[in-house]
Amino acid sequence: MATALASDLTTLTLGAPLALDSGKQLANVELAYETYGELNADKSNAILIFHALTGDQFVAKTHPLTGKPGWWDRMVGPGKPIDTARYHVICANVIGSCLGSTGPASAAQDGEPYGMRFPVITIRDMVRAQVGLLDALGIERLHAVVGGSMGGMQALSFAANFPGRTERVLAIATTARHSAQNIAFHEVGRQAIMADPDWEGGDYYARGKGPEKGLAVARMAAHITYLSEQGLTDKFGRQLQDRDAKSFGFDADFQVESYLRYQGLAFTDRFDANSYLYITRAMDYFDLAEEHGGLLADAFREASDTRFCVVSFDTDWLYPTSESRNVVHALNAVAAPVSFVELSAPFGHDSFLLECPALDRVVKGFLG
Ligand SMILES: CC(=O)SCCNC(=O)CCNC(=O)[C@H](O)C(C)(C)COP(=O)(O)OP(=O)(O)OC[C@H]1O[C@@H](n2cnc3c(N)ncnc32)[C@H](O)[C@@H]1OP(=O)(O)O
Ligand SMILES: N[C@@H](CCO)C(=O)O
């Protein structure tokens, strides 16, 4: 079961309980965050990066559990598209997650882990918590907010709910609302976790062993949605794994099966199953138009002096270009300055995490 060492983490406790969309409150909210680059004297060069579903604050630093480079190491650093020689980058682990911020594995008031007593949270709740962090750091107005996938949802939510607090919004491979297909895939994952006998209603922390099998299956199913058919075909095709002939059994005959099993298992070393339930739920509940009376344009009415850049990938079938266009249409309707580009990349939804020079140019140009 994945547990980060407290000594690897920088955390801040919010001064007041967090009011949640559900009507509940979350007390003693801790946010684990990392910063990169220097904050300038007038605090005008800060960029807040929002991470995706299973991401974390270690954007460009070694992950404390896996020992791997940060998830956007190629994008963030001195001289890189998000240039930390110019900008002060902040990234916080979202609430509900499991790398130091308050989530289902954290201790509740009675000292025991919340488990399923943790309140259901929303994307807007995650954003509210991070605005609390900005307040505590004394940063009133950001140079930009940036995010891909669920990070992009937070970027849009930030613009809609905290207008005036950022000059720019860069939303990559994202959507303004989760579709039926998005919800359906998440539900498969959640059911896989809950069907694992080791889930035990979410009350597994004391045993030191969680529903790893269920979590691995959830990740396998989700991982397929982050890739493209072409990418899988190019990488694996129908090639067999470490054998010359089919086994006529149910071992991982095909490379793609072996790859998915590996991705599923590796995931359980760095992620908590209950966090997976809560964060996927937050994504499923995300509907920016619904939050603002049913019309997406109304979400951005107060943010019409913010500059937006919306980026999609032509092979992303999870949050296809049509979803980005909806966002752009809404921004056009309130005359917000917006640029939009559909990039060509073979890798599917997760293209934003991979080598994509065209994305690098867009990010650098928009921020500069
Ligand atoms: C966005 C955020 O905020 S952070 C969260 C993002 N991070 C993740 O999602 C991490 C897990 N996901 C991945 O690694 C994604 O696949 C990507 C898209 C991010 C990375 O893609 P790539 O760099 O192309 O890596 P790829 O998908 O090929 O996976 C490589 C791994 O699969 C393993 N692998 C490849 N083929 C096989 C196979 N046939 N059998 C078993 N394992 C295999 C490799 O050994 C490698 O292992 P390693 O990660 O331990 O080194
Ligand atoms: N692969 C990334 C993006 C998914 O949207 C993640 O696991 O967070």
Coordinates of N, CA and C in Angstrom, one line a residue, residues 121-313:
I121 N -16.0 15.1 -2.6 CA -15.5 16.5 -3.0 C -15.7 16.7 -4.5
T122 N -15.5 17.9 -4.9 CA -15.7 18.3 -6.3 C -14.4 19.0 -6.8
I123 N -14.3 19.2 -8.1 CA -13.2 19.9 -8.7 C -13.1 21.3 -8.1
R124 N -14.3 21.9 -7.9 CA -14.3 23.3 -7.3 C -13.8 23.3 -5.9
D125 N -14.1 22.2 -5.1 CA -13.5 22.1 -3.7 C -12.0 22.0 -3.8
M126 N -11.5 21.2 -4.8 CA -10.0 21.1 -4.9 C -9.4 22.5 -5.2
V127 N -10.1 23.2 -6.0 CA -9.6 24.6 -6.4 C -9.7 25.5 -5.2
R128 N -10.8 25.5 -4.5 CA -10.9 26.3 -3.3 C -9.8 26.1 -2.3
A129 N -9.4 24.8 -2.1 CA -8.3 24.5 -1.2 C -7.0 25.1 -1.7
Q130 N -6.8 25.1 -3.0 CA -5.6 25.7 -3.5 C -5.6 27.2 -3.5
V131 N -6.8 27.8 -3.6 CA -6.9 29.2 -3.4 C -6.5 29.6 -1.9
G132 N -6.9 28.7 -1.0 CA -6.5 28.9 0.4 C -5.0 28.9 0.5
L133 N -4.3 28.0 -0.3 CA -2.8 28.0 -0.3 C -2.3 29.3 -0.8
L134 N -2.8 29.7 -1.9 CA -2.3 31.0 -2.5 C -2.5 32.1 -1.5
D135 N -3.6 32.2 -0.8 CA -3.8 33.2 0.2 C -2.8 33.2 1.3
A136 N -2.5 31.9 1.7 CA -1.5 31.7 2.8 C -0.1 32.2 2.3
L137 N 0.2 32.0 1.0 CA 1.5 32.4 0.4 C 1.5 33.8 0.1
G138 N 0.4 34.5 0.2 CA 0.3 36.0 -0.1 C 0.3 36.3 -1.6
I139 N -0.1 35.3 -2.4 CA -0.1 35.5 -3.9 C -1.6 35.9 -4.3
E140 N -1.8 37.1 -4.7 CA -3.1 37.6 -5.0 C -3.5 37.3 -6.4
R141 N -2.5 37.5 -7.4 CA -2.8 37.4 -8.8 C -1.7 36.6 -9.4
L142 N -2.1 35.5 -10.1 CA -1.1 34.6 -10.8 C -0.8 35.1 -12.2
H143 N 0.4 34.8 -12.6 CA 0.7 35.0 -14.0 C -0.1 34.0 -14.9
A144 N -0.3 32.8 -14.4 CA -1.1 31.8 -15.1 C -1.5 30.6 -14.3
V145 N -2.6 30.0 -14.6 CA -2.9 28.7 -14.2 C -2.8 27.7 -15.4
V146 N -2.3 26.5 -15.1 CA -2.0 25.6 -16.2 C -2.4 24.2 -15.7
G147 N -3.1 23.4 -16.6 CA -3.3 22.1 -16.3 C -3.8 21.2 -17.4
G148 N -3.5 20.0 -17.4 CA -3.9 19.0 -18.4 C -4.9 18.0 -17.8
S149 N -5.9 17.6 -18.5 CA -6.8 16.6 -18.1 C -7.6 17.1 -16.8
M150 N -7.6 16.4 -15.7 CA -8.2 16.9 -14.5 C -7.6 18.3 -14.1
G151 N -6.3 18.4 -14.4 CA -5.7 19.7 -14.2 C -6.3 20.8 -15.0
G152 N -6.7 20.5 -16.2 CA -7.4 21.5 -17.0 C -8.8 21.9 -16.5
M153 N -9.5 20.9 -15.9 CA -10.8 21.1 -15.3 C -10.6 22.1 -14.2
Q154 N -9.5 21.9 -13.4 CA -9.3 22.8 -12.3 C -8.9 24.2 -12.8
A155 N -8.2 24.3 -13.9 CA -7.8 25.6 -14.5 C -9.1 26.3 -14.9
L156 N -10.0 25.6 -15.5 CA -11.3 26.3 -16.0 C -12.1 26.7 -14.8
S157 N -12.1 25.8 -13.8 CA -12.9 26.1 -12.6 C -12.3 27.3 -11.8
F158 N -11.0 27.4 -11.8 CA -10.3 28.5 -11.2 C -10.8 29.8 -11.9
A159 N -10.7 29.8 -13.2 CA -11.1 31.0 -14.0 C -12.5 31.4 -13.7
A160 N -13.4 30.4 -13.6 CA -14.8 30.7 -13.5 C -15.2 31.2 -12.1
N161 N -14.5 30.6 -11.1 CA -14.9 30.8 -9.7 C -14.0 31.9 -9.0
F162 N -12.9 32.1 -9.5 CA -12.0 33.1 -8.9 C -11.5 34.1 -10.0
P163 N -12.4 34.7 -10.7 CA -12.0 35.7 -11.7 C -11.1 36.8 -11.2
G164 N -10.2 37.2 -11.9 CA -9.3 38.3 -11.4 C -8.1 37.8 -10.7
R165 N -8.0 36.5 -10.4 CA -6.9 36.0 -9.7 C -5.8 35.4 -10.6
T166 N -6.1 35.4 -11.9 CA -5.0 35.0 -12.8 C -5.1 35.8 -14.1
E167 N -3.9 36.0 -14.7 CA -3.9 36.7 -16.0 C -4.2 35.8 -17.1
R168 N -3.7 34.5 -17.0 CA -3.8 33.6 -18.1 C -4.4 32.2 -17.6
V169 N -5.0 31.5 -18.5 CA -5.5 30.1 -18.2 C -5.1 29.3 -19.4
L170 N -4.3 28.2 -19.1 CA -3.9 27.3 -20.2 C -4.5 25.9 -19.8
A171 N -5.5 25.5 -20.6 CA -6.3 24.3 -20.4 C -6.0 23.3 -21.5
I172 N -5.4 22.2 -21.1 CA -4.9 21.2 -22.1 C -5.7 19.9 -22.0
A173 N -6.1 19.3 -23.1 CA -6.7 18.0 -23.1 C -7.7 17.8 -22.1
T174 N -8.7 18.7 -22.1 CA -9.7 18.7 -21.0 C -11.1 18.9 -21.5
T175 N -12.0 19.1 -20.6 CA -13.4 19.3 -20.9 C -14.0 20.2 -19.8
A176 N -15.2 20.7 -20.1 CA -15.9 21.5 -19.1 C -17.0 20.7 -18.4
R177 N -17.1 19.4 -18.9 CA -18.0 18.5 -18.1 C -17.7 17.1 -18.5
H178 N -17.9 16.2 -17.5 CA -17.7 14.8 -17.8 C -18.8 14.2 -18.6
S179 N -18.5 13.5 -19.7 CA -19.5 12.9 -20.5 C -20.0 11.6 -19.9
A180 N -21.0 11.0 -20.5 CA -21.5 9.7 -20.1 C -20.5 8.6 -20.2
Q181 N -19.7 8.7 -21.3 CA -18.6 7.8 -21.6 C -17.5 7.9 -20.5
N182 N -17.2 9.1 -20.2 CA -16.2 9.4 -19.1 C -16.6 8.8 -17.8
I183 N -17.9 9.0 -17.4 CA -18.4 8.5 -16.2 C -18.4 7.0 -16.2
A184 N -18.8 6.4 -17.4 CA -18.9 5.0 -17.5 C -17.6 4.3 -17.2
F185 N -16.5 4.8 -17.8 CA -15.2 4.2 -17.6 C -14.8 4.3 -16.1
H186 N -15.1 5.5 -15.5 CA -14.7 5.6 -14.1 C -15.5 4.6 -13.2
E187 N -16.8 4.4 -13.6 CA -17.6 3.5 -12.8 C -17.0 2.1 -12.9
V188 N -16.5 1.7 -14.0 CA -15.9 0.3 -14.1 C -14.8 0.2 -13.1
G189 N -13.9 1.3 -13.1 CA -12.8 1.3 -12.1 C -13.2 1.2 -10.7
R190 N -14.2 2.0 -10.4 CA -14.7 2.0 -9.0 C -15.3 0.7 -8.6
Q191 N -16.0 0.1 -9.5 CA -16.6 -1.2 -9.2 C -15.5 -2.3 -9.0
A192 N -14.5 -2.2 -9.8 CA -13.4 -3.2 -9.7 C -12.8 -3.1 -8.3
I193 N -12.6 -1.8 -7.8 CA -12.0 -1.6 -6.4 C -13.0 -2.2 -5.4
M194 N -14.2 -1.8 -5.5 CA -15.2 -2.2 -4.5 C -15.5 -3.7 -4.5
A195 N -15.3 -4.3 -5.6 CA -15.5 -5.8 -5.7 C -14.3 -6.6 -5.1
D196 N -13.2 -5.9 -4.8 CA -12.1 -6.6 -4.3 C -12.4 -6.9 -2.8
P197 N -12.3 -8.1 -2.3 CA -12.6 -8.4 -0.9 C -11.7 -7.6 0.1
D198 N -10.5 -7.2 -0.4 CA -9.6 -6.4 0.5 C -10.0 -5.0 0.6
W199 N -11.0 -4.6 -0.1 CA -11.5 -3.2 0.0 C -12.1 -3.0 1.4
E200 N -12.9 -3.9 1.8 CA -13.6 -3.9 3.1 C -14.3 -2.6 3.4
G201 N -15.1 -2.1 2.5 CA -15.8 -0.9 2.7 C -14.9 0.3 2.9
G202 N -13.7 0.2 2.4 CA -12.7 1.3 2.5 C -11.9 1.4 3.8
D203 N -12.2 0.4 4.6 CA -11.6 0.4 5.9 C -10.4 -0.6 6.0
Y204 N -9.4 -0.3 5.2 CA -8.3 -1.3 5.1 C -6.9 -0.8 5.6
Y205 N -6.9 0.4 6.0 CA -5.5 1.0 6.3 C -4.8 0.3 7.4
A206 N -5.5 -0.1 8.5 CA -4.8 -0.7 9.6 C -4.2 -2.0 9.2
R207 N -4.7 -2.7 8.2 CA -4.2 -4.0 7.8 C -2.9 -3.8 7.0
G208 N -2.7 -2.6 6.5 CA -1.5 -2.4 5.7 C -1.5 -3.0 4.3
K209 N -2.7 -3.5 3.9 CA -2.9 -4.1 2.6 C -4.3 -3.6 2.1
G210 N -4.3 -3.0 0.9 CA -5.6 -2.5 0.4 C -6.0 -3.4 -0.8
P211 N -7.0 -2.9 -1.5 CA -7.6 -3.7 -2.6 C -6.7 -3.5 -3.9
E212 N -5.5 -4.1 -3.8 CA -4.5 -3.8 -4.9 C -5.0 -4.5 -6.2
K213 N -5.6 -5.6 -6.1 CA -6.1 -6.3 -7.4 C -7.1 -5.4 -8.0
G214 N -8.1 -4.9 -7.2 CA -9.1 -4.1 -7.8 C -8.6 -2.8 -8.4
L215 N -7.7 -2.2 -7.6 CA -7.1 -0.9 -8.0 C -6.3 -1.1 -9.3
A216 N -5.6 -2.2 -9.4 CA -4.8 -2.5 -10.6 C -5.7 -2.6 -11.9
V217 N -6.8 -3.3 -11.7 CA -7.8 -3.5 -12.8 C -8.4 -2.1 -13.2
A218 N -8.7 -1.3 -12.2 CA -9.2 0.0 -12.4 C -8.2 0.8 -13.3
R219 N -6.9 0.7 -12.9 CA -5.9 1.5 -13.7 C -5.8 0.9 -15.1
M220 N -5.8 -0.4 -15.2 CA -5.7 -1.0 -16.5 C -6.8 -0.5 -17.5
A221 N -8.0 -0.5 -17.0 CA -9.1 0.0 -17.8 C -8.9 1.5 -18.1
A222 N -8.5 2.3 -17.1 CA -8.4 3.7 -17.3 C -7.2 4.0 -18.3
H223 N -6.2 3.2 -18.1 CA -4.9 3.5 -18.9 C -5.2 3.3 -20.4
I224 N -6.1 2.4 -20.7 CA -6.5 2.3 -22.2 C -7.1 3.6 -22.7
T225 N -7.8 4.2 -21.9 CA -8.5 5.5 -22.3 C -7.5 6.6 -22.5
Y226 N -6.3 6.5 -21.9 CA -5.3 7.6 -22.0 C -4.5 7.4 -23.3
L227 N -4.6 6.3 -24.0 CA -3.8 6.0 -25.1 C -4.7 6.0 -26.4
S228 N -4.1 5.8 -27.5 CA -4.8 5.7 -28.8 C -4.7 4.3 -29.4
E229 N -5.6 4.0 -30.3 CA -5.5 2.7 -30.9 C -4.2 2.6 -31.8
Q230 N -3.9 3.7 -32.4 CA -2.7 3.8 -33.3 C -1.5 3.6 -32.4
G231 N -1.4 4.3 -31.2 CA -0.3 4.2 -30.3 C -0.1 2.7 -29.9
L232 N -1.2 2.1 -29.5 CA -1.1 0.7 -29.0 C -0.7 -0.2 -30.2
T233 N -1.2 0.0 -31.3 CA -0.8 -0.8 -32.5 C 0.7 -0.6 -32.8
D234 N 1.1 0.6 -32.8 CA 2.5 0.9 -33.2 C 3.4 0.2 -32.1
K235 N 3.0 0.3 -30.9 CA 3.9 -0.1 -29.8 C 3.9 -1.6 -29.7
F236 N 2.7 -2.2 -29.7 CA 2.6 -3.6 -29.4 C 2.0 -4.5 -30.6
G237 N 1.1 -3.9 -31.3 CA 0.5 -4.7 -32.4 C -0.1 -6.0 -31.7
R238 N 0.1 -7.1 -32.4 CA -0.3 -8.4 -31.9 C 0.9 -9.2 -31.4
Q239 N 1.9 -8.5 -31.1 CA 3.2 -9.3 -30.7 C 3.0 -10.0 -29.4
L240 N 3.6 -11.2 -29.4 CA 3.6 -12.0 -28.2 C 4.6 -11.6 -27.2
Q241 N 4.4 -11.8 -25.9 CA 5.3 -11.4 -24.8 C 6.1 -12.6 -24.4
D242 N 7.4 -12.5 -24.7 CA 8.4 -13.5 -24.2 C 8.0 -15.0 -24.6
R243 N 7.5 -15.1 -25.8 CA 7.1 -16.5 -26.2 C 7.0 -16.5 -27.7
D244 N 7.1 -17.7 -28.3 CA 7.0 -17.8 -29.8 C 5.6 -18.2 -30.2
A245 N 4.8 -18.7 -29.3 CA 3.5 -19.2 -29.7 C 2.5 -18.9 -28.6
K246 N 1.2 -18.9 -29.0 CA 0.2 -18.7 -28.0 C 0.2 -19.8 -27.0
S247 N -0.2 -19.5 -25.8 CA -0.1 -20.6 -24.7 C -1.4 -21.4 -24.7
F248 N -2.4 -21.0 -25.3 CA -3.8 -21.6 -25.2 C -4.2 -21.7 -23.7
G249 N -3.8 -20.6 -23.0 CA -4.3 -20.4 -21.6 C -4.5 -18.9 -21.4
F250 N -4.5 -18.5 -20.2 CA -4.9 -17.1 -19.9 C -3.8 -16.3 -19.3
D251 N -2.5 -16.7 -19.6 CA -1.4 -15.9 -19.2 C -1.3 -14.7 -20.1
A252 N -0.4 -13.8 -19.8 CA -0.3 -12.6 -20.7 C 0.5 -13.0 -21.9
D253 N -0.2 -13.6 -22.9 CA 0.4 -14.0 -24.1 C 0.8 -12.8 -24.9
F254 N 0.0 -11.8 -25.0 CA 0.3 -10.6 -25.8 C 1.0 -9.5 -25.0
Q255 N 1.9 -8.8 -25.8 CA 2.7 -7.8 -25.1 C 1.7 -6.7 -24.5
V256 N 0.7 -6.4 -25.2 CA -0.2 -5.4 -24.6 C -0.8 -5.8 -23.3
E257 N -1.1 -7.1 -23.1 CA -1.6 -7.6 -21.9 C -0.6 -7.5 -20.8
S258 N 0.7 -7.8 -21.1 CA 1.7 -7.7 -20.1 C 2.0 -6.3 -19.7
Y259 N 1.9 -5.4 -20.7 CA 2.1 -4.0 -20.5 C 1.0 -3.5 -19.5
L260 N -0.2 -3.8 -19.8 CA -1.3 -3.3 -18.9 C -1.2 -3.9 -17.5
R261 N -0.9 -5.2 -17.4 CA -0.7 -5.7 -16.1 C 0.4 -5.0 -15.3
Y262 N 1.4 -4.7 -16.0 CA 2.5 -3.9 -15.4 C 2.1 -2.6 -14.9
Q263 N 1.4 -1.9 -15.8 CA 0.9 -0.5 -15.5 C -0.1 -0.6 -14.3
G264 N -0.9 -1.6 -14.3 CA -1.9 -1.7 -13.1 C -1.2 -2.0 -11.8
L265 N -0.2 -2.9 -11.9 CA 0.5 -3.3 -10.6 C 1.4 -2.1 -10.1
A266 N 2.1 -1.4 -11.1 CA 3.0 -0.3 -10.7 C 2.1 0.8 -10.0
F267 N 0.9 0.9 -10.5 CA 0.1 2.0 -10.0 C -0.2 1.8 -8.5
T268 N -0.4 0.5 -8.1 CA -0.7 0.3 -6.7 C 0.4 0.6 -5.7
D269 N 1.6 0.8 -6.3 CA 2.8 1.2 -5.4 C 2.7 2.7 -5.1
R270 N 1.9 3.4 -5.8 CA 2.0 4.9 -5.6 C 0.6 5.5 -5.4
F271 N -0.4 4.7 -5.3 CA -1.7 5.4 -5.2 C -2.7 4.6 -4.3
D272 N -3.5 5.3 -3.6 CA -4.5 4.8 -2.6 C -5.8 4.5 -3.3
A273 N -6.4 3.3 -3.1 CA -7.6 3.0 -3.8 C -8.8 3.9 -3.4
N274 N -8.9 4.3 -2.1 CA -10.0 5.2 -1.8 C -9.8 6.5 -2.4
S275 N -8.6 7.0 -2.5 CA -8.4 8.3 -3.2 C -8.9 8.2 -4.7
Y276 N -8.6 7.0 -5.3 CA -9.1 6.8 -6.7 C -10.6 6.9 -6.7
L277 N -11.3 6.4 -5.8 CA -12.8 6.5 -5.7 C -13.2 7.9 -5.7
Y278 N -12.6 8.7 -4.7 CA -13.0 10.0 -4.5 C -12.7 11.0 -5.6
I279 N -11.5 10.8 -6.2 CA -11.1 11.8 -7.3 C -11.9 11.5 -8.5
T280 N -12.1 10.2 -8.9 CA -12.9 9.9 -10.1 C -14.3 10.5 -9.9
R281 N -14.8 10.4 -8.7 CA -16.2 10.9 -8.4 C -16.2 12.4 -8.6
A282 N -15.2 13.1 -8.1 CA -15.1 14.6 -8.3 C -15.1 14.9 -9.8
M283 N -14.4 14.1 -10.6 CA -14.3 14.4 -12.0 C -15.7 14.1 -12.7
D284 N -16.4 13.1 -12.2 CA -17.7 12.7 -12.8 C -18.7 13.8 -12.5
Y285 N -18.6 14.4 -11.3 CA -19.5 15.5 -10.9 C -19.2 16.8 -11.7
F286 N -18.1 16.9 -12.3 CA -17.7 18.2 -12.9 C -18.6 18.5 -14.1
D287 N -19.2 19.7 -14.0 CA -20.1 20.2 -15.0 C -20.1 21.7 -14.8
L288 N -19.2 22.4 -15.5 CA -19.1 23.8 -15.2 C -20.3 24.6 -15.6
A289 N -21.0 24.2 -16.6 CA -22.2 24.9 -17.0 C -23.3 24.7 -15.9
E290 N -23.5 23.5 -15.5 CA -24.5 23.2 -14.4 C -24.2 24.1 -13.2
E291 N -22.9 24.2 -12.9 CA -22.6 25.0 -11.7 C -23.0 26.5 -11.8
H292 N -23.1 26.9 -13.1 CA -23.4 28.3 -13.4 C -24.7 28.5 -14.1
G293 N -25.7 27.8 -13.6 CA -27.1 28.0 -14.1 C -27.4 27.4 -15.4
G294 N -26.5 26.6 -16.0 CA -26.8 25.8 -17.2 C -26.2 26.3 -18.4
L295 N -25.6 27.5 -18.4 CA -25.0 28.0 -19.7 C -23.5 28.1 -19.4
L296 N -22.7 27.4 -20.2 CA -21.3 27.5 -20.0 C -20.7 28.9 -20.1
A297 N -21.2 29.7 -21.0 CA -20.7 31.0 -21.2 C -20.8 31.8 -19.9
D298 N -21.9 31.5 -19.1 CA -22.1 32.3 -17.9 C -21.0 32.0 -16.8
A299 N -20.4 30.8 -17.0 CA -19.3 30.4 -16.1 C -18.1 31.4 -16.3
F300 N -18.0 31.9 -17.5 CA -16.8 32.8 -17.8 C -17.1 34.3 -17.9
R301 N -18.3 34.6 -17.6 CA -18.7 36.0 -17.7 C -17.9 37.0 -17.0
E302 N -17.5 36.6 -15.8 CA -16.6 37.5 -14.9 C -15.2 37.4 -15.3
A303 N -14.8 36.4 -16.1 CA -13.4 36.2 -16.5 C -13.1 36.7 -17.8
S304 N -13.8 37.6 -18.4 CA -13.7 38.0 -19.8 C -12.4 38.8 -20.1
D305 N -11.7 39.3 -19.0 CA -10.5 39.9 -19.2 C -9.2 39.0 -19.0
T306 N -9.5 37.7 -18.8 CA -8.5 36.8 -18.6 C -8.1 36.2 -20.0
R307 N -6.8 35.9 -20.3 CA -6.5 35.3 -21.6 C -6.5 33.8 -21.4
F308 N -7.1 33.2 -22.4 CA -7.3 31.7 -22.3 C -6.5 31.1 -23.5
C309 N -6.0 29.9 -23.3 CA -5.4 29.1 -24.4 C -6.0 27.7 -24.1
V310 N -6.6 27.2 -25.1 CA -7.2 25.8 -25.0 C -6.6 24.9 -26.0
V311 N -6.1 23.8 -25.6 CA -5.3 22.9 -26.4 C -5.9 21.5 -26.4
S312 N -6.2 20.9 -27.6 CA -6.6 19.5 -27.6 C -5.7 18.7 -28.5
F313 N -5.8 17.4 -28.4 CA -5.0 16.5 -29.3 C -5.9 15.7 -30.2

